[in-house]
Amino acid sequence: MTEQNRPLDVVILAAGQGTRMKSSLPKVLHPVAGRPMVAWAVKTARDLGARQVVVVTGHGAEQVEAALRGTGVVFARQAQQLGTGHAFLQGLGALDAQAGADVLVLYGDTPLLRPETLRELLDDHRARGSAFTVLTGELPDATGYGRIIRDAHGRVERIVEQKDATAEERAVQEFNSGVYLMDARARDLARRITNDNAGGEYYLTDLLGLYRAEGADVQAFKLADPGEVMGANDRSGLADAESIIRRRITQAHMRAGVTIPMPETVYIEDTVQVGRDVTLEPGVILRGQTRIDEGVTVGAYSVVTDSVLERSVKIKAHSVLEGAQIGAGSDVGPFARLRPGTTLGEQVHIGNFVETKNAQLASGVKAGHLAYLGDVTIGAETNVGAGTIVANFDGVNKHRTQIGAGVFIGSNSTLIAPRAVGDAAFIAAGSALHDDVPEGAMAVARGKQRNIEGWSRRYWGGLREKVQVKLPWLAGWLDRQR
Ligand code: UD1
Ligand code: CA
């Protein structure tokens, strides 16, 4: 096996408590840009082509394992948090014994570390034929981190923890990120780590010295941007990480031809695909498995989750879409709510305060104002009047309604499901349909209008004094009726 294509196993340390989060949720499950922090580490490992990924769990182990189930990782439980060296050993124990793989250590709480950076680390490690490479960074004040101690020739000698460091060592600016890449010897050498230090912990950092004692080649690879290994330790660190990842994502979209006039206000999860010449207005949120095709505009403060927007769709301000498929050229909103199972054909018009759910609307359907369309199929070019309600729920069960093509539904109609309305039918405004309507028929289902002449004069005349005080115009009208 050559250096370059040696398999890679990844051990992700995620057993620590993270008390500074002040949370009942395990630290590594706090989401950043739509994904639990530990899932970022898993994704990074996958992006690097890892053969096996082990996640070491401890605090909140059951929750962490449940969150990662189905991702193909294996788990190693660390019942007591005796230190990073001990955690690593548990992780190694869960790797299958096939020899010859490099081992990479990542933490579950550093979501900003980019796979590209680790690729460089991997290339550097293999190009130099290093046995153990530690990823380091440099900060004017590296307080809190382990420091990299080099010998007179500039070679990495050891890592000293903050609490074990002398004043001179604490002045060192090069720090240990906690990420290491090592050859297969780690499986044996890690067993020799002891807890003989100020903290009484098993330090994974001691592994570096153990490699050196073997006469093996030990290297450091320095990060261009030390911020990449910034751990999110509290809520404020989470928000910082969030804004950095969000900026990376919006910038990548802008480079690819997306217009985002106020990118600092826009939130796009990294699972979302956005085509060229799409415009995302301020305050837009795009989540989950969403795909947005060329030329679409998403209006201000709209939230789109798990939806497909085909070419040239226009979503107007303050619309909320979830699990919806919108055909080319359709326009939606402002203030529309499209819920799961909504499918719109081409050139559909959905106006303000329209809610849809499990609704298939064929091309050219118009529902311009104030409607609820649930569990319904609507044929091409049907016009849904303002205030139309498909009453799909009888208190116990949901029922479907079928509306044909070219139907005209008058305003404020209620279709009591299950209902069928034939093509080209016409429904008078204000109807409450409790029967089906045949093709081409006109349905009127409402009380017949009755006008009672002179009623107002008799009614208000009986309240003459109050009308004089409160309704002067009406008082004048009464006077003119004599
Ligand atoms: C460790 C390094 C330090 C480095 C720093 C970078 C050691 C001894 N020190 O510091 O040199 O600068 O990381 O952030 O390794 N964890 C477990 N089980 C444990 C202990 C920790 O899974 O028993 C996990 C934590 O969940 C975390 C990671 O390991 O993801 C690092 O633990 P943390 O306590 O933050 O490391 P430090 O000792 O501060
Ligand atoms: Ca730490």
mmCIF file of N, CA, C and O in Angstrom, residues 36-97:
data_model
loop_
_atom_site.group_PDB
_atom_site.id
_atom_site.type_symbol
_atom_site.label_atom_id
_atom_site.label_comp_id
_atom_site.label_asym_id
_atom_site.label_seq_id
_atom_site.Cartn_x
_atom_site.Cartn_y
_atom_site.Cartn_z
ATOM 1 N N PRO A 36 -25.988 19.392 14.458
ATOM 2 C CA PRO A 36 -25.294 19.298 15.751
ATOM 3 C C PRO A 36 -23.780 19.372 15.528
ATOM 4 O O PRO A 36 -23.287 18.840 14.526
ATOM 5 N N MET A 37 -23.067 19.997 16.461
ATOM 6 C CA MET A 37 -21.615 20.159 16.266
ATOM 7 C C MET A 37 -20.909 18.853 15.941
ATOM 8 O O MET A 37 -20.059 18.795 15.057
ATOM 9 N N VAL A 38 -21.289 17.781 16.664
ATOM 10 C CA VAL A 38 -20.598 16.512 16.441
ATOM 11 C C VAL A 38 -20.863 15.979 15.025
ATOM 12 O O VAL A 38 -20.015 15.302 14.437
ATOM 13 N N ALA A 39 -22.033 16.333 14.473
ATOM 14 C CA ALA A 39 -22.340 15.890 13.103
ATOM 15 C C ALA A 39 -21.460 16.622 12.083
ATOM 16 O O ALA A 39 -21.173 16.080 11.010
ATOM 17 N N TRP A 40 -21.016 17.834 12.417
ATOM 18 C CA TRP A 40 -20.040 18.513 11.544
ATOM 19 C C TRP A 40 -18.739 17.720 11.510
ATOM 20 O O TRP A 40 -18.130 17.540 10.445
ATOM 21 N N ALA A 41 -18.325 17.236 12.690
ATOM 22 C CA ALA A 41 -17.083 16.452 12.734
ATOM 23 C C ALA A 41 -17.232 15.173 11.917
ATOM 24 O O ALA A 41 -16.314 14.782 11.179
ATOM 25 N N VAL A 42 -18.405 14.533 12.009
ATOM 26 C CA VAL A 42 -18.646 13.305 11.240
ATOM 27 C C VAL A 42 -18.626 13.620 9.745
ATOM 28 O O VAL A 42 -18.014 12.903 8.950
ATOM 29 N N LYS A 43 -19.262 14.720 9.365
ATOM 30 C CA LYS A 43 -19.289 15.102 7.953
ATOM 31 C C LYS A 43 -17.871 15.370 7.445
ATOM 32 O O LYS A 43 -17.498 14.943 6.345
ATOM 33 N N THR A 44 -17.083 16.062 8.255
ATOM 34 C CA THR A 44 -15.698 16.348 7.880
ATOM 35 C C THR A 44 -14.933 15.045 7.660
ATOM 36 O O THR A 44 -14.204 14.900 6.668
ATOM 37 N N ALA A 45 -15.110 14.090 8.579
ATOM 38 C CA ALA A 45 -14.434 12.792 8.443
ATOM 39 C C ALA A 45 -14.849 12.105 7.139
ATOM 40 O O ALA A 45 -14.016 11.554 6.414
ATOM 41 N N ARG A 46 -16.147 12.166 6.838
ATOM 42 C CA ARG A 46 -16.645 11.557 5.597
ATOM 43 C C ARG A 46 -16.066 12.255 4.364
ATOM 44 O O ARG A 46 -15.677 11.607 3.393
ATOM 45 N N ASP A 47 -16.037 13.589 4.420
ATOM 46 C CA ASP A 47 -15.491 14.354 3.293
ATOM 47 C C ASP A 47 -14.039 13.964 3.017
ATOM 48 O O ASP A 47 -13.564 14.063 1.891
ATOM 49 N N LEU A 48 -13.329 13.555 4.074
ATOM 50 C CA LEU A 48 -11.927 13.155 3.907
ATOM 51 C C LEU A 48 -11.806 11.723 3.399
ATOM 52 O O LEU A 48 -10.699 11.230 3.183
ATOM 53 N N GLY A 49 -12.925 11.048 3.275
ATOM 54 C CA GLY A 49 -12.904 9.667 2.784
ATOM 55 C C GLY A 49 -12.547 8.647 3.850
ATOM 56 O O GLY A 49 -11.950 7.607 3.546
ATOM 57 N N ALA A 50 -12.905 8.936 5.096
ATOM 58 C CA ALA A 50 -12.552 8.025 6.188
ATOM 59 C C ALA A 50 -13.127 6.632 5.964
ATOM 60 O O ALA A 50 -14.250 6.488 5.497
ATOM 61 N N ARG A 51 -12.344 5.623 6.326
ATOM 62 C CA ARG A 51 -12.815 4.246 6.206
ATOM 63 C C ARG A 51 -13.745 3.923 7.374
ATOM 64 O O ARG A 51 -14.846 3.424 7.179
ATOM 65 N N GLN A 52 -13.283 4.215 8.582
ATOM 66 C CA GLN A 52 -14.113 3.993 9.772
ATOM 67 C C GLN A 52 -14.143 5.290 10.564
ATOM 68 O O GLN A 52 -13.129 5.981 10.660
ATOM 69 N N VAL A 53 -15.286 5.578 11.167
ATOM 70 C CA VAL A 53 -15.396 6.740 12.046
ATOM 71 C C VAL A 53 -15.932 6.259 13.392
ATOM 72 O O VAL A 53 -16.990 5.625 13.459
ATOM 73 N N VAL A 54 -15.154 6.526 14.445
ATOM 74 C CA VAL A 54 -15.575 6.164 15.800
ATOM 75 C C VAL A 54 -15.867 7.444 16.566
ATOM 76 O O VAL A 54 -15.060 8.377 16.534
ATOM 77 N N VAL A 55 -17.001 7.486 17.235
ATOM 78 C CA VAL A 55 -17.299 8.626 18.097
ATOM 79 C C VAL A 55 -17.249 8.144 19.540
ATOM 80 O O VAL A 55 -17.945 7.192 19.911
ATOM 81 N N VAL A 56 -16.394 8.788 20.346
ATOM 82 C CA VAL A 56 -16.272 8.428 21.757
ATOM 83 C C VAL A 56 -17.291 9.244 22.541
ATOM 84 O O VAL A 56 -17.254 10.475 22.524
ATOM 85 N N THR A 57 -18.226 8.550 23.188
ATOM 86 C CA THR A 57 -19.300 9.234 23.906
ATOM 87 C C THR A 57 -19.195 8.970 25.402
ATOM 88 O O THR A 57 -18.619 7.968 25.825
ATOM 89 N N GLY A 58 -19.740 9.876 26.188
ATOM 90 C CA GLY A 58 -19.719 9.735 27.645
ATOM 91 C C GLY A 58 -20.877 10.509 28.228
ATOM 92 O O GLY A 58 -21.968 9.969 28.383
ATOM 93 N N HIS A 59 -20.670 11.812 28.446
ATOM 94 C CA HIS A 59 -21.782 12.638 28.912
ATOM 95 C C HIS A 59 -22.894 12.646 27.863
ATOM 96 O O HIS A 59 -22.646 12.916 26.697
ATOM 97 N N GLY A 60 -24.103 12.314 28.281
ATOM 98 C CA GLY A 60 -25.239 12.300 27.357
ATOM 99 C C GLY A 60 -25.060 11.295 26.236
ATOM 100 O O GLY A 60 -25.567 11.486 25.132
ATOM 101 N N ALA A 61 -24.334 10.185 26.525
ATOM 102 C CA ALA A 61 -23.993 9.222 25.470
ATOM 103 C C ALA A 61 -25.211 8.754 24.672
ATOM 104 O O ALA A 61 -25.159 8.708 23.442
ATOM 105 N N GLU A 62 -26.307 8.452 25.406
ATOM 106 C CA GLU A 62 -27.462 7.914 24.682
ATOM 107 C C GLU A 62 -28.023 8.920 23.677
ATOM 108 O O GLU A 62 -28.355 8.570 22.547
ATOM 109 N N GLN A 63 -28.103 10.185 24.123
ATOM 110 C CA GLN A 63 -28.618 11.226 23.226
ATOM 111 C C GLN A 63 -27.698 11.433 22.025
ATOM 112 O O GLN A 63 -28.152 11.580 20.897
ATOM 113 N N VAL A 64 -26.387 11.461 22.302
ATOM 114 C CA VAL A 64 -25.428 11.694 21.223
ATOM 115 C C VAL A 64 -25.494 10.549 20.216
ATOM 116 O O VAL A 64 -25.535 10.757 18.997
ATOM 117 N N GLU A 65 -25.545 9.324 20.740
ATOM 118 C CA GLU A 65 -25.590 8.161 19.843
ATOM 119 C C GLU A 65 -26.888 8.147 19.031
ATOM 120 O O GLU A 65 -26.885 7.855 17.833
ATOM 121 N N ALA A 66 -27.995 8.524 19.690
ATOM 122 C CA ALA A 66 -29.278 8.558 18.969
ATOM 123 C C ALA A 66 -29.219 9.588 17.843
ATOM 124 O O ALA A 66 -29.728 9.356 16.742
ATOM 125 N N ALA A 67 -28.571 10.713 18.110
ATOM 126 C CA ALA A 67 -28.516 11.778 17.098
ATOM 127 C C ALA A 67 -27.692 11.357 15.881
ATOM 128 O O ALA A 67 -27.891 11.862 14.780
ATOM 129 N N LEU A 68 -26.742 10.433 16.091
ATOM 130 C CA LEU A 68 -25.852 10.038 14.991
ATOM 131 C C LEU A 68 -26.213 8.684 14.392
ATOM 132 O O LEU A 68 -25.541 8.210 13.474
ATOM 133 N N ARG A 69 -27.271 8.078 14.921
ATOM 134 C CA ARG A 69 -27.638 6.746 14.415
ATOM 135 C C ARG A 69 -27.989 6.850 12.926
ATOM 136 O O ARG A 69 -28.581 7.823 12.487
ATOM 137 N N GLY A 70 -27.558 5.871 12.161
ATOM 138 C CA GLY A 70 -27.855 5.897 10.733
ATOM 139 C C GLY A 70 -26.793 6.599 9.912
ATOM 140 O O GLY A 70 -26.878 6.651 8.696
ATOM 141 N N THR A 71 -25.771 7.159 10.559
ATOM 142 C CA THR A 71 -24.725 7.836 9.797
ATOM 143 C C THR A 71 -23.550 6.895 9.531
ATOM 144 O O THR A 71 -22.562 7.307 8.916
ATOM 145 N N GLY A 72 -23.642 5.669 10.028
ATOM 146 C CA GLY A 72 -22.596 4.691 9.745
ATOM 147 C C GLY A 72 -21.390 4.783 10.667
ATOM 148 O O GLY A 72 -20.412 4.069 10.474
ATOM 149 N N VAL A 73 -21.454 5.635 11.681
ATOM 150 C CA VAL A 73 -20.334 5.704 12.615
ATOM 151 C C VAL A 73 -20.507 4.611 13.660
ATOM 152 O O VAL A 73 -21.604 4.076 13.850
ATOM 153 N N VAL A 74 -19.420 4.243 14.327
ATOM 154 C CA VAL A 74 -19.537 3.335 15.470
ATOM 155 C C VAL A 74 -19.239 4.131 16.734
ATOM 156 O O VAL A 74 -18.628 5.200 16.673
ATOM 157 N N PHE A 75 -19.704 3.611 17.854
ATOM 158 C CA PHE A 75 -19.549 4.344 19.100
ATOM 159 C C PHE A 75 -18.661 3.589 20.064
ATOM 160 O O PHE A 75 -18.661 2.367 20.099
ATOM 161 N N ALA A 76 -17.907 4.359 20.863
ATOM 162 C CA ALA A 76 -17.154 3.780 21.961
ATOM 163 C C ALA A 76 -17.560 4.559 23.196
ATOM 164 O O ALA A 76 -17.517 5.785 23.194
ATOM 165 N N ARG A 77 -18.009 3.845 24.212
ATOM 166 C CA ARG A 77 -18.417 4.527 25.441
ATOM 167 C C ARG A 77 -17.209 4.751 26.349
ATOM 168 O O ARG A 77 -16.454 3.829 26.602
ATOM 169 N N GLN A 78 -17.086 5.971 26.828
ATOM 170 C CA GLN A 78 -16.098 6.268 27.857
ATOM 171 C C GLN A 78 -16.901 6.587 29.123
ATOM 172 O O GLN A 78 -17.428 7.689 29.277
ATOM 173 N N ALA A 79 -16.997 5.596 30.014
ATOM 174 C CA ALA A 79 -17.904 5.736 31.157
ATOM 175 C C ALA A 79 -17.472 6.874 32.065
ATOM 176 O O ALA A 79 -18.289 7.642 32.551
ATOM 177 N N GLN A 80 -16.171 7.000 32.289
ATOM 178 C CA GLN A 80 -15.640 8.071 33.134
ATOM 179 C C GLN A 80 -14.679 8.897 32.307
ATOM 180 O O GLN A 80 -13.852 8.329 31.587
ATOM 181 N N GLN A 81 -14.749 10.210 32.432
ATOM 182 C CA GLN A 81 -13.889 11.058 31.612
ATOM 183 C C GLN A 81 -12.528 11.220 32.288
ATOM 184 O O GLN A 81 -12.310 12.145 33.076
ATOM 185 N N LEU A 82 -11.644 10.295 31.976
ATOM 186 C CA LEU A 82 -10.335 10.264 32.631
ATOM 187 C C LEU A 82 -9.276 10.990 31.811
ATOM 188 O O LEU A 82 -8.090 10.910 32.125
ATOM 189 N N GLY A 83 -9.697 11.670 30.759
ATOM 190 C CA GLY A 83 -8.749 12.431 29.953
ATOM 191 C C GLY A 83 -8.782 12.029 28.486
ATOM 192 O O GLY A 83 -9.310 10.976 28.122
ATOM 193 N N THR A 84 -8.187 12.897 27.669
ATOM 194 C CA THR A 84 -8.232 12.677 26.221
ATOM 195 C C THR A 84 -7.501 11.392 25.808
ATOM 196 O O THR A 84 -7.905 10.717 24.858
ATOM 197 N N GLY A 85 -6.418 11.066 26.547
ATOM 198 C CA GLY A 85 -5.656 9.853 26.214
ATOM 199 C C GLY A 85 -6.500 8.613 26.437
ATOM 200 O O GLY A 85 -6.510 7.678 25.628
ATOM 201 N N HIS A 86 -7.245 8.627 27.536
ATOM 202 C CA HIS A 86 -8.134 7.516 27.878
ATOM 203 C C HIS A 86 -9.279 7.419 26.860
ATOM 204 O O HIS A 86 -9.640 6.330 26.402
ATOM 205 N N ALA A 87 -9.826 8.588 26.489
ATOM 206 C CA ALA A 87 -10.925 8.617 25.508
ATOM 207 C C ALA A 87 -10.444 8.014 24.182
ATOM 208 O O ALA A 87 -11.143 7.208 23.552
ATOM 209 N N PHE A 88 -9.238 8.402 23.775
ATOM 210 C CA PHE A 88 -8.686 7.920 22.508
ATOM 211 C C PHE A 88 -8.547 6.397 22.520
ATOM 212 O O PHE A 88 -8.875 5.712 21.540
ATOM 213 N N LEU A 89 -8.085 5.889 23.658
ATOM 214 C CA LEU A 89 -7.910 4.439 23.785
ATOM 215 C C LEU A 89 -9.247 3.701 23.611
ATOM 216 O O LEU A 89 -9.313 2.656 22.961
ATOM 217 N N GLN A 90 -10.303 4.272 24.189
ATOM 218 C CA GLN A 90 -11.636 3.660 24.021
ATOM 219 C C GLN A 90 -12.006 3.657 22.531
ATOM 220 O O GLN A 90 -12.540 2.689 22.011
ATOM 221 N N GLY A 91 -11.704 4.766 21.867
ATOM 222 C CA GLY A 91 -12.016 4.881 20.441
ATOM 223 C C GLY A 91 -11.264 3.846 19.623
ATOM 224 O O GLY A 91 -11.848 3.161 18.771
ATOM 225 N N LEU A 92 -9.970 3.699 19.904
ATOM 226 C CA LEU A 92 -9.164 2.712 19.169
ATOM 227 C C LEU A 92 -9.736 1.315 19.333
ATOM 228 O O LEU A 92 -9.748 0.514 18.396
ATOM 229 N N GLY A 93 -10.248 1.036 20.546
ATOM 230 C CA GLY A 93 -10.796 -0.282 20.839
ATOM 231 C C GLY A 93 -11.982 -0.634 19.947
ATOM 232 O O GLY A 93 -12.291 -1.806 19.737
ATOM 233 N N ALA A 94 -12.670 0.400 19.445
ATOM 234 C CA ALA A 94 -13.867 0.148 18.627
ATOM 235 C C ALA A 94 -13.548 0.048 17.141
ATOM 236 O O ALA A 94 -14.408 -0.334 16.345
ATOM 237 N N LEU A 95 -12.309 0.398 16.759
ATOM 238 C CA LEU A 95 -11.916 0.275 15.349
ATOM 239 C C LEU A 95 -11.666 -1.190 15.030
ATOM 240 O O LEU A 95 -11.125 -1.910 15.855
ATOM 241 N N ASP A 96 -12.034 -1.616 13.850
ATOM 242 C CA ASP A 96 -11.722 -3.009 13.544
ATOM 243 C C ASP A 96 -10.213 -3.143 13.335
ATOM 244 O O ASP A 96 -9.521 -2.165 13.052
ATOM 245 N N ALA A 97 -9.725 -4.332 13.540
ATOM 246 C CA ALA A 97 -8.292 -4.526 13.741
ATOM 247 C C ALA A 97 -7.458 -4.501 12.469
ATOM 248 O O ALA A 97 -6.252 -4.616 12.525
#
